N, CA, C and O atoms as a CHARMM CRD file, in Angstrom:
* protein
*
  304
    1    1 MET  N     61.44000  67.62200  10.32300 PROA 1      0.00000
    2    1 MET  CA    61.90700  66.47100   9.58500 PROA 1      0.00000
    3    1 MET  C     60.72600  65.59100   9.14800 PROA 1      0.00000
    4    1 MET  O     60.77100  64.97400   8.08400 PROA 1      0.00000
    5    2 SER  N     59.68900  65.53700   9.95800 PROA 2      0.00000
    6    2 SER  CA    58.55300  64.67800   9.59200 PROA 2      0.00000
    7    2 SER  C     57.85300  65.18700   8.33600 PROA 2      0.00000
    8    2 SER  O     57.39600  64.38500   7.52100 PROA 2      0.00000
    9    3 HSD  N     57.76100  66.50600   8.16700 PROA 3      0.00000
   10    3 HSD  CA    57.14300  67.05300   6.94600 PROA 3      0.00000
   11    3 HSD  C     57.98100  66.70100   5.72200 PROA 3      0.00000
   12    3 HSD  O     57.44100  66.37400   4.66500 PROA 3      0.00000
   13    4 LEU  N     59.28200  66.76900   5.86800 PROA 4      0.00000
   14    4 LEU  CA    60.17600  66.43200   4.75900 PROA 4      0.00000
   15    4 LEU  C     60.00800  64.96300   4.37300 PROA 4      0.00000
   16    4 LEU  O     59.89300  64.63400   3.19200 PROA 4      0.00000
   17    5 ASN  N     59.99400  64.09600   5.36000 PROA 5      0.00000
   18    5 ASN  CA    59.84300  62.66100   5.08500 PROA 5      0.00000
   19    5 ASN  C     58.48400  62.33700   4.47800 PROA 5      0.00000
   20    5 ASN  O     58.39400  61.57900   3.51200 PROA 5      0.00000
   21    6 ARG  N     57.42900  62.91000   5.04400 PROA 6      0.00000
   22    6 ARG  CA    56.09400  62.64100   4.50500 PROA 6      0.00000
   23    6 ARG  C     55.96400  63.21300   3.09700 PROA 6      0.00000
   24    6 ARG  O     55.34100  62.59900   2.23000 PROA 6      0.00000
   25    7 GLY  N     56.55000  64.38600   2.86900 PROA 7      0.00000
   26    7 GLY  CA    56.53900  64.96500   1.52300 PROA 7      0.00000
   27    7 GLY  C     57.18600  64.03000   0.52600 PROA 7      0.00000
   28    7 GLY  O     56.68000  63.85200  -0.58100 PROA 7      0.00000
   29    8 ASN  N     58.30400  63.42900   0.90800 PROA 8      0.00000
   30    8 ASN  CA    58.96200  62.46000   0.02600 PROA 8      0.00000
   31    8 ASN  C     58.07200  61.26900  -0.26100 PROA 8      0.00000
   32    8 ASN  O     58.04600  60.76700  -1.38500 PROA 8      0.00000
   33    9 CYS  N     57.34600  60.81500   0.74300 PROA 9      0.00000
   34    9 CYS  CA    56.42100  59.68800   0.53600 PROA 9      0.00000
   35    9 CYS  C     55.30500  60.06800  -0.43700 PROA 9      0.00000
   36    9 CYS  O     54.94700  59.27800  -1.31100 PROA 9      0.00000
   37   10 TYR  N     54.75900  61.26600  -0.28700 PROA 10     0.00000
   38   10 TYR  CA    53.71600  61.71700  -1.20800 PROA 10     0.00000
   39   10 TYR  C     54.23400  61.76600  -2.64300 PROA 10     0.00000
   40   10 TYR  O     53.53700  61.35900  -3.57300 PROA 10     0.00000
   41   11 VAL  N     55.44300  62.25900  -2.81700 PROA 11     0.00000
   42   11 VAL  CA    56.01500  62.33300  -4.16000 PROA 11     0.00000
   43   11 VAL  C     56.19100  60.93400  -4.74200 PROA 11     0.00000
   44   11 VAL  O     55.96500  60.73200  -5.93500 PROA 11     0.00000
   45   12 GLN  N     56.58700  59.97900  -3.92800 PROA 12     0.00000
   46   12 GLN  CA    56.77000  58.60700  -4.41000 PROA 12     0.00000
   47   12 GLN  C     55.47600  57.99500  -4.92600 PROA 12     0.00000
   48   12 GLN  O     55.49900  57.16000  -5.83000 PROA 12     0.00000
   49   13 VAL  N     54.34800  58.40700  -4.35300 PROA 13     0.00000
   50   13 VAL  CA    53.05200  57.88200  -4.81800 PROA 13     0.00000
   51   13 VAL  C     52.36900  58.85900  -5.78100 PROA 13     0.00000
   52   13 VAL  O     51.17600  58.73800  -6.06200 PROA 13     0.00000
   53   14 GLN  N     53.14000  59.82500  -6.27900 PROA 14     0.00000
   54   14 GLN  CA    52.71400  60.79100  -7.27900 PROA 14     0.00000
   55   14 GLN  C     51.60500  61.72700  -6.81500 PROA 14     0.00000
   56   14 GLN  O     50.81500  62.21300  -7.62500 PROA 14     0.00000
   57   15 ASP  N     51.54800  61.97800  -5.50700 PROA 15     0.00000
   58   15 ASP  CA    50.64200  62.98500  -4.95600 PROA 15     0.00000
   59   15 ASP  C     51.48000  64.25000  -4.74100 PROA 15     0.00000
   60   15 ASP  O     51.84800  64.59700  -3.61900 PROA 15     0.00000
   61   16 TYR  N     51.76500  64.91900  -5.85600 PROA 16     0.00000
   62   16 TYR  CA    52.70800  66.02500  -5.82800 PROA 16     0.00000
   63   16 TYR  C     52.20400  67.21800  -5.03500 PROA 16     0.00000
   64   16 TYR  O     52.98900  67.87700  -4.35300 PROA 16     0.00000
   65   17 LYS  N     50.91300  67.50900  -5.11000 PROA 17     0.00000
   66   17 LYS  CA    50.37600  68.64300  -4.36500 PROA 17     0.00000
   67   17 LYS  C     50.57700  68.45800  -2.86800 PROA 17     0.00000
   68   17 LYS  O     50.98700  69.39000  -2.17600 PROA 17     0.00000
   69   18 SER  N     50.29300  67.27300  -2.37000 PROA 18     0.00000
   70   18 SER  CA    50.49000  67.02600  -0.93600 PROA 18     0.00000
   71   18 SER  C     51.96900  67.09100  -0.57200 PROA 18     0.00000
   72   18 SER  O     52.33000  67.59000   0.49400 PROA 18     0.00000
   73   19 GLY  N     52.81800  66.59000  -1.45200 PROA 19     0.00000
   74   19 GLY  CA    54.25200  66.68300  -1.22000 PROA 19     0.00000
   75   19 GLY  C     54.70200  68.13300  -1.14900 PROA 19     0.00000
   76   19 GLY  O     55.45600  68.51100  -0.25100 PROA 19     0.00000
   77   20 ILE  N     54.24300  68.94200  -2.08800 PROA 20     0.00000
   78   20 ILE  CA    54.58200  70.36700  -2.10300 PROA 20     0.00000
   79   20 ILE  C     54.10700  71.02800  -0.81400 PROA 20     0.00000
   80   20 ILE  O     54.82600  71.83600  -0.22800 PROA 20     0.00000
   81   21 ASP  N     52.90600  70.68900  -0.37500 PROA 21     0.00000
   82   21 ASP  CA    52.38300  71.25500   0.86900 PROA 21     0.00000
   83   21 ASP  C     53.26600  70.89400   2.06000 PROA 21     0.00000
   84   21 ASP  O     53.54500  71.74300   2.90600 PROA 21     0.00000
   85   22 ASP  N     53.70700  69.63900   2.12900 PROA 22     0.00000
   86   22 ASP  CA    54.56700  69.22500   3.24300 PROA 22     0.00000
   87   22 ASP  C     55.94400  69.87600   3.16600 PROA 22     0.00000
   88   22 ASP  O     56.49200  70.27600   4.19400 PROA 22     0.00000
   89   23 PHE  N     56.51300  69.99000   1.96300 PROA 23     0.00000
   90   23 PHE  CA    57.80400  70.66700   1.84200 PROA 23     0.00000
   91   23 PHE  C     57.67300  72.13900   2.23500 PROA 23     0.00000
   92   23 PHE  O     58.57500  72.70200   2.85500 PROA 23     0.00000
   93   24 SER  N     56.55900  72.75200   1.87600 PROA 24     0.00000
   94   24 SER  CA    56.31900  74.14700   2.26900 PROA 24     0.00000
   95   24 SER  C     56.21500  74.26500   3.79100 PROA 24     0.00000
   96   24 SER  O     56.71100  75.23000   4.37200 PROA 24     0.00000
   97   25 ALA  N     55.57700  73.29600   4.43300 PROA 25     0.00000
   98   25 ALA  CA    55.48600  73.30300   5.89600 PROA 25     0.00000
   99   25 ALA  C     56.86900  73.14400   6.51700 PROA 25     0.00000
  100   25 ALA  O     57.17800  73.79500   7.51500 PROA 25     0.00000
  101   26 ALA  N     57.70000  72.28500   5.93500 PROA 26     0.00000
  102   26 ALA  CA    59.06900  72.10200   6.43900 PROA 26     0.00000
  103   26 ALA  C     59.84900  73.40600   6.31300 PROA 26     0.00000
  104   26 ALA  O     60.61800  73.75300   7.20900 PROA 26     0.00000
  105   27 ILE  N     59.65900  74.13200   5.21100 PROA 27     0.00000
  106   27 ILE  CA    60.33800  75.41000   4.99900 PROA 27     0.00000
  107   27 ILE  C     59.83900  76.45300   5.99400 PROA 27     0.00000
  108   27 ILE  O     60.62600  77.25600   6.49700 PROA 27     0.00000
  109   28 ALA  N     58.54400  76.44700   6.28100 PROA 28     0.00000
  110   28 ALA  CA    57.99600  77.40300   7.25700 PROA 28     0.00000
  111   28 ALA  C     58.60300  77.17200   8.64100 PROA 28     0.00000
  112   28 ALA  O     58.84300  78.12400   9.38400 PROA 28     0.00000
  113   29 ILE  N     58.84800  75.92100   8.98100 PROA 29     0.00000
  114   29 ILE  CA    59.44600  75.58500  10.27700 PROA 29     0.00000
  115   29 ILE  C     60.93300  75.91500  10.28800 PROA 29     0.00000
  116   29 ILE  O     61.45100  76.44100  11.27300 PROA 29     0.00000
  117   30 ASP  N     61.61900  75.60300   9.18400 PROA 30     0.00000
  118   30 ASP  CA    63.06300  75.82700   9.08800 PROA 30     0.00000
  119   30 ASP  C     63.39300  76.40900   7.71200 PROA 30     0.00000
  120   30 ASP  O     63.66600  75.66000   6.77500 PROA 30     0.00000
  121   31 PRO  N     63.36900  77.73400   7.58500 PROA 31     0.00000
  122   31 PRO  CA    63.61600  78.37300   6.29100 PROA 31     0.00000
  123   31 PRO  C     65.01700  78.12800   5.72500 PROA 31     0.00000
  124   31 PRO  O     65.28200  78.50000   4.58200 PROA 31     0.00000
  125   32 LYS  N     65.89600  77.52900   6.47600 PROA 32     0.00000
  126   32 LYS  CA    67.25300  77.24000   5.99800 PROA 32     0.00000
  127   32 LYS  C     67.41300  75.78400   5.59300 PROA 32     0.00000
  128   32 LYS  O     68.53700  75.30700   5.43300 PROA 32     0.00000
  129   33 ASN  N     66.30600  75.07200   5.42300 PROA 33     0.00000
  130   33 ASN  CA    66.35200  73.65300   5.05800 PROA 33     0.00000
  131   33 ASN  C     66.50300  73.52800   3.53800 PROA 33     0.00000
  132   33 ASN  O     65.51900  73.53100   2.79900 PROA 33     0.00000
  133   34 LYS  N     67.75100  73.42000   3.09300 PROA 34     0.00000
  134   34 LYS  CA    68.02700  73.37700   1.65800 PROA 34     0.00000
  135   34 LYS  C     67.43500  72.14400   0.99200 PROA 34     0.00000
  136   34 LYS  O     67.10800  72.19000  -0.19400 PROA 34     0.00000
  137   35 ASP  N     67.29100  71.05000   1.72000 PROA 35     0.00000
  138   35 ASP  CA    66.69400  69.83900   1.14100 PROA 35     0.00000
  139   35 ASP  C     65.20400  70.02600   0.87400 PROA 35     0.00000
  140   35 ASP  O     64.67700  69.50800  -0.11100 PROA 35     0.00000
  141   36 ALA  N     64.53300  70.75500   1.74000 PROA 36     0.00000
  142   36 ALA  CA    63.10600  71.00800   1.53300 PROA 36     0.00000
  143   36 ALA  C     62.89100  71.85300   0.27200 PROA 36     0.00000
  144   36 ALA  O     61.95100  71.61100  -0.48500 PROA 36     0.00000
  145   37 TYR  N     63.75400  72.83300   0.05100 PROA 37     0.00000
  146   37 TYR  CA    63.64800  73.64600  -1.17400 PROA 37     0.00000
  147   37 TYR  C     63.92100  72.78700  -2.41100 PROA 37     0.00000
  148   37 TYR  O     63.19900  72.85900  -3.40500 PROA 37     0.00000
  149   38 PHE  N     64.97400  71.97400  -2.32900 PROA 38     0.00000
  150   38 PHE  CA    65.28600  71.10900  -3.46800 PROA 38     0.00000
  151   38 PHE  C     64.12600  70.15900  -3.75700 PROA 38     0.00000
  152   38 PHE  O     63.71000  70.01100  -4.90600 PROA 38     0.00000
  153   39 ASN  N     63.61100  69.52300  -2.71800 PROA 39     0.00000
  154   39 ASN  CA    62.53200  68.54600  -2.90600 PROA 39     0.00000
  155   39 ASN  C     61.23900  69.19700  -3.38800 PROA 39     0.00000
  156   39 ASN  O     60.51400  68.62500  -4.20200 PROA 39     0.00000
  157   40 ARG  N     60.95500  70.39500  -2.88200 PROA 40     0.00000
  158   40 ARG  CA    59.74400  71.07900  -3.35800 PROA 40     0.00000
  159   40 ARG  C     59.90100  71.43900  -4.83000 PROA 40     0.00000
  160   40 ARG  O     58.94700  71.33900  -5.60000 PROA 40     0.00000
  161   41 GLY  N     61.10400  71.85900  -5.22200 PROA 41     0.00000
  162   41 GLY  CA    61.35800  72.12000  -6.63100 PROA 41     0.00000
  163   41 GLY  C     61.15900  70.88100  -7.47500 PROA 41     0.00000
  164   41 GLY  O     60.56500  70.94000  -8.55100 PROA 41     0.00000
  165   42 ALA  N     61.66100  69.74800  -6.98100 PROA 42     0.00000
  166   42 ALA  CA    61.50400  68.48400  -7.70700 PROA 42     0.00000
  167   42 ALA  C     60.03100  68.11000  -7.82800 PROA 42     0.00000
  168   42 ALA  O     59.59400  67.64400  -8.88100 PROA 42     0.00000
  169   43 ALA  N     59.26500  68.30800  -6.76300 PROA 43     0.00000
  170   43 ALA  CA    57.83000  68.00000  -6.81100 PROA 43     0.00000
  171   43 ALA  C     57.11900  68.89800  -7.82100 PROA 43     0.00000
  172   43 ALA  O     56.24600  68.43900  -8.55700 PROA 43     0.00000
  173   44 HSD  N     57.49200  70.17200  -7.85400 PROA 44     0.00000
  174   44 HSD  CA    56.91900  71.07300  -8.86600 PROA 44     0.00000
  175   44 HSD  C     57.27200  70.59000 -10.27300 PROA 44     0.00000
  176   44 HSD  O     56.42500  70.58900 -11.16600 PROA 44     0.00000
  177   45 TYR  N     58.51100  70.18500 -10.46200 PROA 45     0.00000
  178   45 TYR  CA    58.93000  69.68600 -11.77700 PROA 45     0.00000
  179   45 TYR  C     58.10700  68.45200 -12.16300 PROA 45     0.00000
  180   45 TYR  O     57.59100  68.37300 -13.27800 PROA 45     0.00000
  181   46 LEU  N     57.98800  67.50700 -11.25700 PROA 46     0.00000
  182   46 LEU  CA    57.24200  66.27400 -11.54000 PROA 46     0.00000
  183   46 LEU  C     55.75900  66.54400 -11.76100 PROA 46     0.00000
  184   46 LEU  O     55.10000  65.84100 -12.52600 PROA 46     0.00000
  185   47 ALA  N     55.23800  67.57100 -11.08200 PROA 47     0.00000
  186   47 ALA  CA    53.83200  67.94100 -11.26300 PROA 47     0.00000
  187   47 ALA  C     53.60900  68.63200 -12.60600 PROA 47     0.00000
  188   47 ALA  O     52.47800  68.75200 -13.07600 PROA 47     0.00000
  189   48 GLY  N     54.70500  69.08500 -13.21500 PROA 48     0.00000
  190   48 GLY  CA    54.58900  69.73500 -14.52300 PROA 48     0.00000
  191   48 GLY  C     54.08100  71.15500 -14.46200 PROA 48     0.00000
  192   48 GLY  O     53.60300  71.68100 -15.46700 PROA 48     0.00000
  193   49 ASP  N     54.17300  71.79400 -13.29900 PROA 49     0.00000
  194   49 ASP  CA    53.62700  73.13900 -13.18300 PROA 49     0.00000
  195   49 ASP  C     54.64400  74.25500 -13.45500 PROA 49     0.00000
  196   49 ASP  O     54.29600  75.43500 -13.42000 PROA 49     0.00000
  197   50 GLY  N     55.90200  73.87800 -13.72600 PROA 50     0.00000
  198   50 GLY  CA    56.90900  74.85200 -14.11000 PROA 50     0.00000
  199   50 GLY  C     57.38400  75.78800 -13.01000 PROA 50     0.00000
  200   50 GLY  O     58.02700  76.79600 -13.30300 PROA 50     0.00000
  201   51 GLN  N     57.08300  75.48000 -11.75000 PROA 51     0.00000
  202   51 GLN  CA    57.44000  76.37300 -10.64600 PROA 51     0.00000
  203   51 GLN  C     58.67300  75.90800  -9.87500 PROA 51     0.00000
  204   51 GLN  O     58.85200  76.29300  -8.71900 PROA 51     0.00000
  205   52 MET  N     59.52000  75.09500 -10.48400 PROA 52     0.00000
  206   52 MET  CA    60.64500  74.50600  -9.76900 PROA 52     0.00000
  207   52 MET  C     61.85500  75.41600  -9.65900 PROA 52     0.00000
  208   52 MET  O     62.61200  75.31100  -8.69500 PROA 52     0.00000
  209   53 CYS  N     62.05400  76.29500 -10.60800 PROA 53     0.00000
  210   53 CYS  CA    63.29500  77.07600 -10.68000 PROA 53     0.00000
  211   53 CYS  C     63.53700  77.96800  -9.46000 PROA 53     0.00000
  212   53 CYS  O     64.66600  77.99700  -8.96800 PROA 53     0.00000
  213   54 PRO  N     62.55500  78.68700  -8.95100 PROA 54     0.00000
  214   54 PRO  CA    62.83500  79.51200  -7.76100 PROA 54     0.00000
  215   54 PRO  C     63.32900  78.69000  -6.57000 PROA 54     0.00000
  216   54 PRO  O     64.24500  79.10900  -5.86200 PROA 54     0.00000
  217   55 ASP  N     62.72900  77.52700  -6.35000 PROA 55     0.00000
  218   55 ASP  CA    63.16600  76.68700  -5.23400 PROA 55     0.00000
  219   55 ASP  C     64.57200  76.15800  -5.45400 PROA 55     0.00000
  220   55 ASP  O     65.37300  76.12100  -4.51900 PROA 55     0.00000
  221   56 TRP  N     64.87900  75.75400  -6.66400 PROA 56     0.00000
  222   56 TRP  CA    66.22200  75.25000  -6.94700 PROA 56     0.00000
  223   56 TRP  C     67.25500  76.36300  -6.82500 PROA 56     0.00000
  224   56 TRP  O     68.37900  76.11100  -6.39000 PROA 56     0.00000
  225   57 ARG  N     66.89900  77.58700  -7.20100 PROA 57     0.00000
  226   57 ARG  CA    67.83600  78.71800  -7.03900 PROA 57     0.00000
  227   57 ARG  C     68.14600  78.94400  -5.56100 PROA 57     0.00000
  228   57 ARG  O     69.29800  79.17000  -5.19200 PROA 57     0.00000
  229   58 ILE  N     67.13700  78.88300  -4.73400 PROA 58     0.00000
  230   58 ILE  CA    67.33300  79.05600  -3.29300 PROA 58     0.00000
  231   58 ILE  C     68.20400  77.92600  -2.75700 PROA 58     0.00000
  232   58 ILE  O     69.13800  78.16900  -1.99300 PROA 58     0.00000
  233   59 ALA  N     67.90200  76.69500  -3.15400 PROA 59     0.00000
  234   59 ALA  CA    68.68300  75.54500  -2.68800 PROA 59     0.00000
  235   59 ALA  C     70.14700  75.67300  -3.09600 PROA 59     0.00000
  236   59 ALA  O     71.04000  75.37100  -2.30400 PROA 59     0.00000
  237   60 VAL  N     70.39700  76.11700  -4.32300 PROA 60     0.00000
  238   60 VAL  CA    71.78100  76.32100  -4.78400 PROA 60     0.00000
  239   60 VAL  C     72.45500  77.38800  -3.93100 PROA 60     0.00000
  240   60 VAL  O     73.60600  77.22300  -3.52500 PROA 60     0.00000
  241   61 GLY  N     71.75600  78.46800  -3.65900 PROA 61     0.00000
  242   61 GLY  CA    72.29800  79.53600  -2.82800 PROA 61     0.00000
  243   61 GLY  C     72.64800  79.08100  -1.42300 PROA 61     0.00000
  244   61 GLY  O     73.49100  79.68000  -0.75400 PROA 61     0.00000
  245   62 MET  N     71.98900  78.01200  -0.98300 PROA 62     0.00000
  246   62 MET  CA    72.26100  77.45400   0.34400 PROA 62     0.00000
  247   62 MET  C     73.31400  76.34700   0.29300 PROA 62     0.00000
  248   62 MET  O     73.66500  75.76700   1.32000 PROA 62     0.00000
  249   63 GLY  N     73.81100  76.06300  -0.90200 PROA 63     0.00000
  250   63 GLY  CA    74.87500  75.07100  -1.01600 PROA 63     0.00000
  251   63 GLY  C     74.44800  73.68100  -1.43100 PROA 63     0.00000
  252   63 GLY  O     75.23800  72.74400  -1.31100 PROA 63     0.00000
  253   64 ASN  N     73.22600  73.51000  -1.91600 PROA 64     0.00000
  254   64 ASN  CA    72.78100  72.19800  -2.37500 PROA 64     0.00000
  255   64 ASN  C     73.32900  71.94800  -3.77900 PROA 64     0.00000
  256   64 ASN  O     72.83000  72.50000  -4.76000 PROA 64     0.00000
  257   65 GLU  N     74.34500  71.12200  -3.86100 PROA 65     0.00000
  258   65 GLU  CA    75.01200  70.85300  -5.13800 PROA 65     0.00000
  259   65 GLU  C     74.11500  70.11000  -6.12500 PROA 65     0.00000
  260   65 GLU  O     74.20100  70.34400  -7.33100 PROA 65     0.00000
  261   66 LYS  N     73.26800  69.22900  -5.63700 PROA 66     0.00000
  262   66 LYS  CA    72.37300  68.47800  -6.51900 PROA 66     0.00000
  263   66 LYS  C     71.43300  69.44200  -7.25700 PROA 66     0.00000
  264   66 LYS  O     71.13900  69.25700  -8.43800 PROA 66     0.00000
  265   67 ALA  N     70.97400  70.45800  -6.54800 PROA 67     0.00000
  266   67 ALA  CA    70.06500  71.43200  -7.15200 PROA 67     0.00000
  267   67 ALA  C     70.75600  72.19100  -8.28900 PROA 67     0.00000
  268   67 ALA  O     70.10400  72.60000  -9.25000 PROA 67     0.00000
  269   68 LYS  N     72.05200  72.37600  -8.18100 PROA 68     0.00000
  270   68 LYS  CA    72.79000  73.12400  -9.20300 PROA 68     0.00000
  271   68 LYS  C     72.66100  72.46300 -10.57300 PROA 68     0.00000
  272   68 LYS  O     72.44200  73.14700 -11.57300 PROA 68     0.00000
  273   69 GLY  N     72.79400  71.14400 -10.62500 PROA 69     0.00000
  274   69 GLY  CA    72.66600  70.42700 -11.88800 PROA 69     0.00000
  275   69 GLY  C     71.26700  70.54000 -12.48100 PROA 69     0.00000
  276   69 GLY  O     71.10700  70.71900 -13.68800 PROA 69     0.00000
  277   70 PHE  N     70.25500  70.43500 -11.62300 PROA 70     0.00000
  278   70 PHE  CA    68.87700  70.55100 -12.09400 PROA 70     0.00000
  279   70 PHE  C     68.59900  71.97000 -12.57900 PROA 70     0.00000
  280   70 PHE  O     67.93400  72.16300 -13.59600 PROA 70     0.00000
  281   71 LEU  N     69.10300  72.95100 -11.85800 PROA 71     0.00000
  282   71 LEU  CA    68.91200  74.34400 -12.24100 PROA 71     0.00000
  283   71 LEU  C     69.52900  74.60400 -13.60400 PROA 71     0.00000
  284   71 LEU  O     68.90700  75.23800 -14.45800 PROA 71     0.00000
  285   72 GLU  N     70.73400  74.12600 -13.81400 PROA 72     0.00000
  286   72 GLU  CA    71.41400  74.32800 -15.09800 PROA 72     0.00000
  287   72 GLU  C     70.69900  73.61000 -16.23500 PROA 72     0.00000
  288   72 GLU  O     70.65900  74.11300 -17.35800 PROA 72     0.00000
  289   73 LYS  N     70.14500  72.45800 -15.95900 PROA 73     0.00000
  290   73 LYS  CA    69.50600  71.65300 -17.02000 PROA 73     0.00000
  291   73 LYS  C     68.10000  72.14100 -17.36400 PROA 73     0.00000
  292   73 LYS  O     67.72500  72.16400 -18.53600 PROA 73     0.00000
  293   74 TYR  N     67.32500  72.52900 -16.36100 PROA 74     0.00000
  294   74 TYR  CA    65.90700  72.80200 -16.59300 PROA 74     0.00000
  295   74 TYR  C     65.49400  74.27200 -16.46600 PROA 74     0.00000
  296   74 TYR  O     64.35200  74.61200 -16.77400 PROA 74     0.00000
  297   75 CYS  N     66.39400  75.14400 -16.02000 PROA 75     0.00000
  298   75 CYS  CA    66.02000  76.53600 -15.76900 PROA 75     0.00000
  299   75 CYS  C     66.93600  77.49000 -16.51500 PROA 75     0.00000
  300   75 CYS  O     67.69900  78.23600 -15.90100 PROA 75     0.00000
  301   76 LYS  N     66.86300  77.46500 -17.80400 PROA 76     0.00000
  302   76 LYS  CA    67.74000  78.31600 -18.61500 PROA 76     0.00000
  303   76 LYS  C     67.14600  79.67000 -18.84000 PROA 76     0.00000
  304   76 LYS  O     67.75600  80.50900 -19.50300 PROA 76     0.00000
């Protein structure tokens, strides 16, 4: 949970790489953490690197409804 929270803080200050790193650490600890996948996808989107869709697909597959809207809008 601490990696998820710190990742969110990094994203808020626009340090997307550090946020992505923390979300990845959260996923390594708990591969079923749908929020970490969603948030890492969001950080990728905000970073402009175009790597958000795989994470959002995983989050949707785990039942994250918020990710579904982002996937439909940005990953055609």
